């Protein structure tokens, strides 16, 4: 049984960037695991640690030494290894030199294709601990750090200055220099509660010793502790903590020893839209707000301190003092903004540039209003609501509140529209126009919100492509990928029967006055349809199935979805493989035909029983499936067409298509063409 050891590395630093801590830790751990995998080694368990002043990894139960390796390198053929005098050739000597041995040390390898020179060596495995410094170095070098810094007089670079490095194999120090620092066993505890150095005995003691020094080393443990204690304190206060995952992660990355402390603010601030207060607490101060049982914000908050204060009330007072002026600013902005309606602010949009070639936000909102009206017409929705929402859609961007808190765009638009007495659906649409904001986000819940969200995205996509600023492999400054996926999600998931080509054409019409000519939208259409492929790939749908539908170039996303569902269901049938092969065969036959194929099948020319049976089955299926095509029920249509398997198989077994009789040949081609055309009403099954 192979002996196993435990390894530990800790990189002790000044405070690491909180938003990058988890990413750095994951990458550091992955780099070490990958390094050992390349050396043929793997630990029984890998435990990752990440705290504000440290990155650490414990490799638990890793073999103490690599297995011995048998190396075999093949050189030149024996016939090329000697000159006419029988002396080693330059090629042979060069091969020996590359292996670090004399020519006499090379051996001969006999194969079916001849004899070759070969170098063989039994290389003993290296000690795992000896590999550790280099693997750690390599992992550190590969970390995703946009900008590295130097400190002191050394040349080492890292995201923050490094002050100590622990490197242990069981209880022994691995002697090395990493980032210009000599390794050892000396770590540090909490900066204030336990500032004295700590000698780590062995890897398994690491977390325990740090815990005794007021450091919870594991990121997940701190995060769980914060979540549990904040919720407990919130319950004591009669509320529930607002705890988004991103905020919890950031707070966990800011503290080593989390201590929750409650605070209050004046109830008068609750007159301000609660999203503005929550944004201020979370974004600026990293506070957790509280809501009551009805989801209303309470005049309480919870902060996470990094110290066990002797007088928590003083800490609480300080936190309250910090938040008060920020809330006062928000209250001031709210009161000032309400003095002017959103509609009155629309003129100011003329002074805000959307994009130099595409004009101002006023120009954009006008285009969006035209497109929203068109979409409303297609969906038989309320055109006046759609147009009004589009006209007001960007007006909150010139308010004081949104200028100060840009993340509140749309949300404040809803509040101001409600205050102005706008229709409830218009107000809701002003917020919903930004949905979905990211992958998996909720979609607009109102019809007007959906229309505005679509019109906004289509106008941006059309405009940016029209001026030649399409995304590249690495750059997408306008976030067109996200916009395109948002459009597709709404069309498919909310079952909106809108044609992308028509929407882009309408958007192009709206751009004509701005650009001086109507732009071509083919590239934009292709881009969105390409995102459709990615959309289905992420759902784990086989690419062949997607391509079978894409081959027909449908431009209505909902129709694409319905066709794809039909193909997915068809693929499960026992008849699928045979019919897919038949479609491929028919496609190849028809491609080779150079003359015109008759549009109709002549029954009098159906001589063979197999072709008569296929023609009859085809006619019967047409009667069944044409109404299904008309209603978009492609799944039932394909299930019905699957009954053609037997007559199709019999046809190819018993009938010669390319007979010398031209009339018979053309009639059989017409029959196959009709069969192929019927399947193509759903998808190109020859792709499968």
XYZ file of C-alpha atoms in Angstrom:
688
model
C 0.000 0.000 0.000
C 1.375 3.404 -0.988
C 2.257 5.712 1.907
C 0.241 8.898 1.969
C 0.917 12.339 3.373
C -0.925 15.597 3.933
C 0.241 18.823 2.318
C -0.629 22.383 3.304
C 0.094 25.696 1.639
C -1.000 29.075 2.984
C -0.288 32.368 1.221
C -0.504 35.114 3.849
C -1.295 38.533 2.426
C -2.645 41.949 3.140
C -6.414 42.220 2.695
C -7.399 40.654 -0.636
C -10.029 42.258 -2.918
C -13.314 40.946 -1.453
C -15.137 40.560 -4.763
C -12.244 38.517 -6.159
C -11.460 36.375 -3.105
C -13.567 33.314 -3.951
C -12.507 33.361 -7.587
C -8.830 33.581 -6.605
C -9.224 30.787 -4.076
C -10.991 28.474 -6.521
C -8.367 29.122 -9.194
C -5.493 28.622 -6.745
C -6.898 25.287 -5.591
C -7.655 24.156 -9.140
C -4.116 25.031 -10.209
C -2.606 22.888 -7.463
C -4.910 19.948 -8.198
C -4.127 20.220 -11.916
C -0.400 20.390 -11.206
C -0.464 17.153 -9.260
C -2.742 15.495 -11.809
C -0.116 16.236 -14.456
C 2.376 14.470 -12.189
C 0.069 11.460 -11.906
C -0.993 12.211 -8.336
C -4.326 12.906 -6.676
C -5.345 13.534 -3.075
C -8.164 11.707 -1.312
C -9.664 15.077 -0.398
C -8.878 18.700 -1.232
C -9.919 21.331 1.301
C -9.884 24.958 0.240
C -9.490 27.936 2.567
C -10.062 31.594 1.734
C -10.125 34.519 4.142
C -9.359 38.232 3.751
C -5.658 37.752 4.532
C -4.979 34.269 3.214
C -5.423 31.646 0.516
C -4.745 28.081 1.621
C -5.139 24.506 0.411
C -4.944 21.236 2.344
C -4.269 18.149 0.229
C -5.430 15.295 2.409
C -4.100 11.815 1.747
C -1.903 12.248 -1.317
C 0.682 9.566 -2.248
C 4.074 10.416 -0.763
C 5.839 9.685 -4.025
C 5.121 9.364 -7.719
C 5.109 5.875 -9.172
C 8.254 4.913 -11.057
C 7.933 5.680 -14.745
C 9.113 3.591 -17.668
C 10.271 5.978 -20.386
C 10.559 4.800 -23.980
C 11.532 7.168 -26.795
C 11.689 5.951 -30.363
C 14.462 7.321 -32.563
C 15.440 6.929 -36.225
C 15.087 3.667 -38.148
C 18.060 1.339 -37.766
C 18.771 1.512 -41.515
C 19.220 5.287 -41.141
C 21.257 4.965 -37.947
C 24.546 4.000 -39.583
C 26.616 5.297 -42.478
C 28.272 3.165 -45.179
C 31.235 2.446 -42.908
C 28.944 1.191 -40.145
C 29.475 4.208 -37.904
C 26.560 5.915 -36.118
C 24.925 8.514 -38.359
C 24.354 12.146 -37.373
C 20.673 11.343 -36.826
C 21.529 8.509 -34.448
C 24.093 10.557 -32.517
C 21.671 13.473 -32.301
C 18.954 11.222 -30.915
C 21.329 9.845 -28.278
C 22.370 13.361 -27.297
C 18.719 14.440 -26.972
C 18.213 11.561 -24.536
C 21.336 12.525 -22.571
C 23.164 9.245 -23.166
C 25.932 7.773 -25.298
C 24.999 5.988 -28.524
C 25.927 2.650 -26.977
C 23.126 3.055 -24.415
C 20.443 2.971 -27.118
C 18.530 -0.234 -27.790
C 16.922 -1.808 -30.826
C 13.125 -2.085 -31.238
C 11.748 -4.645 -33.715
C 8.294 -3.902 -35.190
C 6.192 -5.087 -38.125
C 7.327 -1.999 -39.987
C 11.018 -2.481 -39.328
C 13.689 -1.939 -36.684
C 14.174 1.326 -34.807
C 16.588 2.799 -32.315
C 14.946 3.246 -28.945
C 15.905 4.792 -25.609
C 14.547 3.086 -22.522
C 14.873 4.268 -18.963
C 13.301 3.455 -15.634
C 12.763 6.824 -13.955
C 12.096 6.726 -10.206
C 9.129 8.776 -9.070
C 9.792 12.071 -7.326
C 8.726 12.772 -3.790
C 5.372 14.543 -3.744
C 6.626 17.143 -1.269
C 9.511 18.035 -3.597
C 7.039 18.851 -6.365
C 4.929 21.127 -4.155
C 6.881 24.431 -4.400
C 6.937 24.397 -8.198
C 3.252 23.475 -8.418
C 2.322 26.269 -5.994
C 4.467 28.729 -7.952
C 2.789 27.744 -11.213
C -0.685 28.000 -9.736
C 0.045 31.478 -8.358
C 1.419 32.580 -11.721
C -1.770 31.463 -13.477
C -4.243 33.188 -11.157
C -6.755 35.507 -12.876
C -5.240 38.763 -11.617
C -5.792 41.694 -14.021
C -3.118 43.852 -12.434
C -0.324 42.627 -10.167
C 1.677 44.774 -7.768
C 5.153 44.741 -6.267
C 6.029 45.506 -2.665
C 9.222 46.241 -0.791
C 12.500 45.783 -2.644
C 11.664 42.420 -4.213
C 10.664 41.607 -7.762
C 7.760 39.312 -6.837
C 4.295 40.362 -7.961
C 0.876 39.479 -6.598
C -2.572 40.998 -6.209
C -1.605 42.224 -2.702
C 1.676 42.182 -0.731
C 2.535 38.728 0.640
C 4.011 38.550 4.161
C 4.238 34.845 5.021
C 3.965 31.449 3.389
C 3.273 28.173 5.176
C 4.369 25.041 3.325
C 4.099 21.725 5.159
C 4.278 18.018 4.423
C 2.702 16.437 7.483
C 4.680 17.985 10.359
C 7.725 18.933 8.275
C 8.427 22.273 6.650
C 9.023 22.107 2.896
C 12.000 24.365 2.412
C 11.487 26.714 -0.557
C 11.196 30.321 -1.634
C 7.883 31.416 -3.141
C 7.136 34.984 -4.228
C 10.452 35.964 -2.723
C 9.486 34.686 0.741
C 11.043 31.792 2.643
C 8.494 29.150 3.500
C 7.896 28.015 7.069
C 5.148 27.036 9.493
C 4.445 30.495 10.916
C 0.971 31.879 10.202
C -1.030 34.787 11.624
C -4.338 34.940 13.405
C -6.826 37.800 13.644
C -5.170 41.171 13.145
C -6.550 42.545 16.431
C -7.690 39.618 18.581
C -4.645 37.381 18.004
C -1.838 39.341 16.351
C 0.963 37.045 17.582
C 2.475 34.508 15.143
C 1.060 30.966 15.140
C 3.145 27.884 14.425
C 1.007 25.457 12.440
C 1.802 21.942 13.709
C 0.469 19.979 10.760
C -2.138 20.410 7.984
C -5.018 18.836 9.904
C -4.492 21.325 12.765
C -4.586 24.376 10.469
C -8.278 25.291 10.696
C -8.448 24.498 14.427
C -5.416 26.627 15.278
C -6.705 29.536 13.217
C -10.116 29.204 14.839
C -8.442 29.551 18.230
C -6.853 32.724 16.850
C -10.235 34.198 15.792
C -10.029 33.283 12.110
C -12.663 31.121 10.406
C -10.473 29.977 7.533
C -13.049 28.273 5.305
C -15.044 30.666 3.155
C -18.161 28.484 3.198
C -18.031 28.126 6.983
C -17.909 31.913 7.429
C -20.690 32.404 4.910
C -22.907 29.837 6.656
C -22.129 31.382 10.039
C -23.036 34.866 8.797
C -26.265 33.646 7.202
C -27.349 31.761 10.311
C -26.489 34.499 12.814
C -27.997 37.295 10.718
C -31.264 35.384 10.307
C -31.353 34.604 14.033
C -30.841 38.257 14.914
C -33.410 39.317 12.305
C -35.945 36.959 13.881
C -35.252 38.501 17.293
C -36.021 41.891 15.739
C -39.289 40.576 14.276
C -38.223 40.534 10.645
C -36.416 38.670 7.912
C -33.008 39.598 6.553
C -32.585 40.612 2.911
C -29.614 38.474 1.989
C -28.724 38.267 -1.715
C -25.998 35.724 -2.465
C -23.625 38.333 -3.899
C -23.797 40.456 -0.737
C -23.340 37.423 1.509
C -20.256 36.384 -0.478
C -18.790 39.870 -0.326
C -19.327 40.203 3.425
C -17.828 36.737 3.989
C -14.786 37.940 2.048
C -14.439 41.036 4.237
C -14.295 39.449 7.687
C -12.329 36.701 9.421
C -14.396 36.569 12.608
C -18.006 37.558 11.824
C -20.014 39.228 14.568
C -23.556 40.471 13.717
C -24.622 43.816 15.168
C -28.095 45.346 14.849
C -28.798 48.984 14.061
C -31.760 51.288 13.426
C -32.622 54.313 11.346
C -35.380 56.898 11.585
C -38.793 55.716 10.370
C -39.227 58.896 8.330
C -36.813 57.452 5.775
C -39.298 54.665 5.037
C -41.205 57.212 2.931
C -38.401 56.851 0.369
C -38.849 53.926 -2.073
C -37.441 50.955 -0.211
C -35.303 49.842 -3.172
C -33.299 53.066 -2.836
C -32.710 52.439 0.872
C -31.828 48.781 0.294
C -29.435 49.744 -2.504
C -27.743 52.250 -0.196
C -27.401 49.725 2.626
C -26.148 46.898 0.444
C -24.084 48.746 -2.121
C -22.336 51.333 -0.004
C -22.227 49.878 3.503
C -22.690 46.096 3.067
C -25.575 46.141 5.561
C -28.371 43.567 5.593
C -31.776 45.252 5.552
C -34.840 43.705 7.199
C -38.395 43.275 5.960
C -41.566 42.451 7.861
C -43.988 39.619 7.122
C -45.527 41.675 4.291
C -42.197 42.345 2.580
C -42.063 45.964 3.741
C -38.739 47.401 4.799
C -38.272 47.811 8.547
C -36.253 50.630 10.177
C -33.582 48.096 11.152
C -30.436 46.663 9.657
C -27.709 44.203 10.593
C -24.009 44.689 9.994
C -21.163 42.212 10.289
C -18.249 43.361 12.378
C -14.803 41.776 12.174
C -14.183 42.119 15.910
C -15.762 41.123 19.212
C -16.385 44.620 20.533
C -16.417 45.244 24.278
C -19.197 47.764 23.644
C -21.325 46.680 20.628
C -23.655 49.638 21.151
C -20.838 51.990 20.169
C -20.301 50.034 16.948
C -24.040 50.141 16.282
C -24.151 53.896 16.849
C -21.282 54.351 14.437
C -23.050 52.320 11.768
C -26.233 54.340 12.252
C -24.271 57.561 12.010
C -22.728 56.492 8.709
C -25.998 55.517 7.019
C -28.004 58.568 8.103
C -26.549 61.148 5.659
C -26.829 58.680 2.782
C -30.496 58.126 3.530
C -30.941 61.883 3.809
C -29.510 62.274 0.311
C -31.892 59.641 -1.040
C -34.847 61.359 0.649
C -33.789 64.700 -0.841
C -33.490 63.243 -4.353
C -36.902 61.599 -4.014
C -38.620 64.811 -2.992
C -36.870 66.902 -5.645
C -37.542 64.451 -8.464
C -41.269 64.326 -7.707
C -41.550 68.031 -8.478
C -41.299 67.278 -12.217
C -43.195 64.566 -14.060
C -41.446 61.935 -16.134
C -43.202 63.218 -19.249
C -41.805 66.700 -18.617
C -38.299 65.239 -18.514
C -38.527 63.669 -21.982
C -37.248 66.803 -23.678
C -34.051 66.547 -21.621
C -33.322 63.176 -23.238
C -32.270 65.145 -26.337
C -29.161 66.214 -24.417
C -28.108 62.649 -23.542
C -26.239 60.718 -26.240
C -27.193 57.067 -26.643
C -24.589 56.427 -29.326
C -22.982 59.003 -31.590
C -24.302 57.564 -34.859
C -27.625 56.465 -33.404
C -28.471 59.759 -31.766
C -29.778 60.751 -28.377
C -31.895 58.880 -25.866
C -34.814 60.928 -27.198
C -34.139 59.566 -30.695
C -33.948 56.051 -29.307
C -37.146 56.357 -27.283
C -38.964 57.585 -30.403
C -37.756 54.578 -32.393
C -38.678 52.242 -29.544
C -42.164 53.780 -29.359
C -42.700 53.111 -33.083
C -41.484 49.538 -32.722
C -43.544 48.996 -29.563
C -46.650 50.118 -31.439
C -45.893 47.635 -34.233
C -45.362 44.784 -31.738
C -48.580 45.691 -29.915
C -50.431 45.514 -33.241
C -49.018 42.050 -33.945
C -49.999 40.815 -30.482
C -53.356 42.631 -30.536
C -52.311 44.418 -27.346
C -53.097 47.959 -26.175
C -51.057 50.181 -28.505
C -51.537 53.333 -26.435
C -50.057 51.712 -23.315
C -47.089 50.358 -25.271
C -46.340 53.716 -26.899
C -46.709 55.623 -23.627
C -44.380 53.233 -21.809
C -41.796 53.569 -24.584
C -41.977 57.360 -24.538
C -41.380 57.429 -20.770
C -38.993 54.472 -20.723
C -35.749 56.416 -20.388
C -37.017 59.532 -18.599
C -35.927 58.343 -15.147
C -32.308 58.341 -16.381
C -32.276 62.143 -16.042
C -33.590 62.160 -12.452
C -31.365 62.941 -9.477
C -31.990 59.551 -7.881
C -30.967 57.480 -10.903
C -28.032 59.775 -11.641
C -26.759 58.989 -8.133
C -27.879 55.335 -8.017
C -27.712 54.042 -11.595
C -28.765 50.512 -10.602
C -32.205 51.907 -9.773
C -33.039 52.704 -13.410
C -36.466 51.381 -14.228
C -37.338 50.840 -10.582
C -37.436 54.577 -9.951
C -39.202 55.018 -13.274
C -42.004 52.859 -11.873
C -42.242 54.922 -8.690
C -42.220 58.253 -10.509
C -44.816 57.029 -13.032
C -47.063 55.908 -10.179
C -46.641 59.298 -8.525
C -47.501 61.026 -11.811
C -50.716 59.028 -12.143
C -49.681 57.000 -15.171
C -51.521 53.749 -15.924
C -50.443 50.931 -13.603
C -49.263 48.752 -16.499
C -47.195 51.612 -17.936
C -45.511 52.143 -14.564
C -44.787 48.425 -14.220
C -43.423 48.281 -17.768
C -40.842 50.975 -16.997
C -39.263 48.570 -14.529
C -39.840 45.395 -16.513
C -38.176 46.741 -19.668
C -34.808 45.694 -18.191
C -35.879 42.068 -17.651
C -34.238 39.631 -18.010
C -31.054 41.263 -16.685
C -28.960 38.089 -16.572
C -29.139 34.379 -17.381
C -32.035 32.741 -15.578
C -33.563 36.058 -14.483
C -37.329 36.508 -14.394
C -39.143 37.738 -17.502
C -41.580 40.678 -17.715
C -44.940 39.785 -16.175
C -47.124 42.329 -17.995
C -47.966 42.516 -21.686
C -46.797 46.111 -21.947
C -43.603 45.213 -20.103
C -42.895 42.418 -22.580
C -43.536 44.698 -25.537
C -41.249 47.432 -24.197
C -38.503 44.961 -23.251
C -38.596 43.461 -26.747
C -38.707 46.816 -28.527
C -35.765 48.135 -26.500
C -33.606 45.118 -27.262
C -34.513 44.832 -30.942
C -33.813 48.540 -31.498
C -30.406 48.259 -29.840
C -29.483 45.092 -31.746
C -30.595 46.579 -35.056
C -28.851 49.888 -34.412
C -25.502 48.496 -33.318
C -25.346 46.071 -36.251
C -26.415 48.856 -38.613
C -23.356 50.940 -37.686
C -20.974 47.989 -37.945
C -20.274 47.559 -34.229
C -21.175 43.877 -34.009
C -19.641 41.823 -31.172
C -16.369 39.995 -31.674
C -15.086 36.875 -29.973
C -13.722 38.887 -27.050
C -15.593 42.199 -27.132
C -19.278 42.885 -26.683
C -19.420 46.430 -25.267
C -23.169 46.808 -25.782
C -24.001 43.408 -24.284
C -25.687 42.214 -27.481
C -25.337 38.541 -26.554
C -27.340 39.104 -23.399
C -29.909 41.216 -25.276
C -30.349 38.577 -27.984
C -30.841 35.780 -25.460
C -33.356 37.960 -23.611
C -35.339 38.434 -26.819
C -35.313 34.700 -27.523
C -36.339 33.787 -23.991
C -39.324 36.126 -24.105
C -40.446 34.926 -27.537
C -40.133 31.244 -26.621
C -40.954 31.056 -22.923
C -43.809 33.562 -23.114
C -45.092 32.088 -26.399
C -45.008 35.261 -28.483
C -45.609 34.452 -32.156
C -43.438 37.250 -33.539
C -41.118 36.958 -36.519
C -37.560 38.140 -35.881
C -37.029 39.096 -39.512
C -40.148 41.278 -39.420
C -39.137 42.905 -36.121
C -35.663 43.736 -37.431
C -37.113 45.034 -40.695
C -39.400 47.354 -38.759
C -36.455 48.488 -36.616
C -34.472 49.139 -39.810
C -37.292 51.342 -41.118
C -37.105 53.347 -37.886
C -33.329 53.800 -38.332
C -33.567 55.077 -41.903
C -34.002 58.739 -40.991
C -31.099 58.633 -38.518
C -28.667 56.818 -40.830
C -29.741 58.248 -44.187
C -30.631 54.836 -45.635
C -32.352 51.658 -44.562
C -29.742 49.282 -43.121
C -29.529 45.596 -44.042
C -30.539 43.419 -41.098
C -29.408 40.002 -42.359
C -26.282 39.968 -40.193
C -28.273 40.925 -37.096
C -30.824 38.202 -37.855
C -28.092 35.583 -38.322
C -26.532 36.675 -35.029
C -29.758 36.247 -33.062
C -30.457 32.872 -34.665
C -26.924 31.764 -33.781
C -27.691 32.636 -30.160
C -30.719 30.373 -30.516
C -28.361 27.464 -31.151
C -26.449 28.354 -27.976
C -29.731 28.679 -26.055
C -30.628 25.071 -26.858
C -27.077 23.817 -26.370
C -27.189 25.088 -22.779
C -30.349 23.033 -22.299
C -28.438 19.931 -23.364
C -30.321 19.387 -26.626
C -28.354 17.485 -29.259
C -26.870 19.829 -31.871
C -28.065 17.570 -34.712
C -31.670 18.035 -33.639
C -31.245 21.814 -33.567
C -29.572 21.796 -36.992
C -32.429 19.746 -38.446
C -34.744 22.659 -37.659
C -32.215 25.411 -38.385
C -31.767 24.007 -41.906
C -35.229 25.376 -42.731
C -34.168 28.847 -41.534
C -37.335 29.607 -39.528
C -37.229 33.177 -38.234
C -39.993 32.872 -35.662
C -38.394 31.672 -32.414
C -41.617 30.185 -31.040
C -42.126 28.262 -34.284
C -38.509 27.043 -34.040
C -39.237 25.809 -30.516
C -42.353 23.924 -31.608
C -40.517 22.284 -34.510
C -37.618 21.315 -32.255
C -39.928 19.725 -29.694
C -41.433 17.698 -32.521
C -38.016 16.517 -33.722
C -36.942 15.637 -30.157
C -40.093 13.535 -29.717
C -39.664 11.965 -33.176
C -36.075 10.977 -32.376
C -37.361 8.699 -29.606
C -39.457 6.633 -32.032
C -38.289 3.279 -33.384
C -39.079 4.525 -36.891
C -36.836 7.582 -36.525
C -33.533 6.071 -37.617
C -34.976 4.433 -40.721
C -36.918 7.533 -41.806
C -33.927 9.814 -41.173
C -31.801 7.551 -43.368
C -34.529 7.532 -46.022
C -34.696 11.332 -45.971
C -30.941 11.476 -46.421
C -31.133 9.023 -49.319
C -33.989 10.946 -50.957
C -32.100 14.219 -50.511
C -29.033 12.770 -52.243
C -31.144 11.371 -55.099
C -32.952 14.660 -55.699
C -29.726 16.686 -55.597
C -28.423 14.737 -58.586
C -31.500 15.417 -60.721
C -30.680 18.030 -63.359
C -34.089 18.237 -65.053
C -37.346 19.611 -63.689
C -39.241 17.184 -61.465
C -43.006 16.966 -62.136
C -45.101 18.708 -59.498
C -47.722 15.954 -59.384
C -47.581 12.178 -59.257
C -49.329 10.411 -62.147
C -51.248 7.452 -60.616
C -51.328 5.630 -63.963
C -47.523 5.426 -63.951
C -47.338 3.715 -60.556
C -46.507 0.215 -61.773
C -44.970 -1.484 -58.740
C -47.109 -2.432 -55.738
C -44.564 -0.823 -53.372
C -44.796 2.552 -55.100
C -48.568 2.315 -55.234
C -48.627 1.605 -51.486
C -46.298 4.532 -50.757
C -48.378 6.903 -52.879
C -51.562 5.822 -51.103
C -49.961 6.148 -47.657
C -48.530 9.530 -48.580
C -51.917 10.806 -49.717
C -53.541 9.541 -46.528
C -50.879 11.198 -44.379
C -51.230 14.495 -46.239
C -54.901 14.549 -45.341
C -53.996 14.017 -41.675
C -50.989 16.318 -41.272
C -51.825 19.390 -43.358
C -54.337 20.624 -40.737
C -51.705 19.937 -38.056
C -49.144 22.042 -39.943
C -51.702 24.845 -40.158
C -52.028 24.954 -36.361
C -48.298 24.483 -35.702
C -48.802 21.064 -34.121
C -45.570 19.716 -35.567
C -45.161 17.043 -32.923
C -48.386 15.259 -33.828
C -47.595 15.738 -37.515
C -44.239 13.963 -37.225
C -45.724 11.220 -35.069
C -48.260 10.649 -37.827
C -45.633 10.737 -40.584
C -43.681 8.071 -38.704
C -46.273 5.596 -40.018
C -44.662 6.004 -43.439
C -41.664 3.978 -42.331
C -42.862 0.629 -43.675
C -44.059 1.840 -47.119
C -40.862 3.904 -47.506
C -38.648 0.916 -46.615
C -40.603 -1.312 -49.007
C -40.308 1.273 -51.766
C -36.516 1.392 -51.562
C -36.313 -2.400 -51.286
C -38.582 -3.150 -54.267
C -38.498 -0.143 -56.621
C -35.665 1.142 -58.801
C -35.922 4.918 -58.912
C -33.458 5.576 -61.716
C -35.063 3.259 -64.233
C -34.325 3.734 -67.932
C -37.981 4.568 -68.594
C -37.950 8.377 -68.315
C -41.668 8.694 -67.568
C -41.501 6.129 -64.766
C -38.305 7.683 -63.419
C -39.764 11.202 -63.314
C -42.955 9.934 -61.684
C -40.961 8.179 -58.972
C -38.874 11.320 -58.448
C -42.109 13.294 -58.106
C -43.293 10.818 -55.466
C -40.043 11.127 -53.512
C -40.109 14.905 -53.875
C -43.593 15.022 -52.357
C -42.477 12.754 -49.530
C -39.409 14.883 -48.876
C -41.470 18.072 -49.010
C -43.904 16.752 -46.446
C -41.145 16.076 -43.895
C -39.535 19.430 -44.708
C -42.684 21.119 -43.478
C -41.267 20.338 -40.015
C -37.501 19.866 -40.276
C -34.739 18.453 -42.430
C -34.516 14.937 -41.048
C -31.639 14.133 -43.396
C -29.411 16.027 -40.950
C -30.043 13.445 -38.229
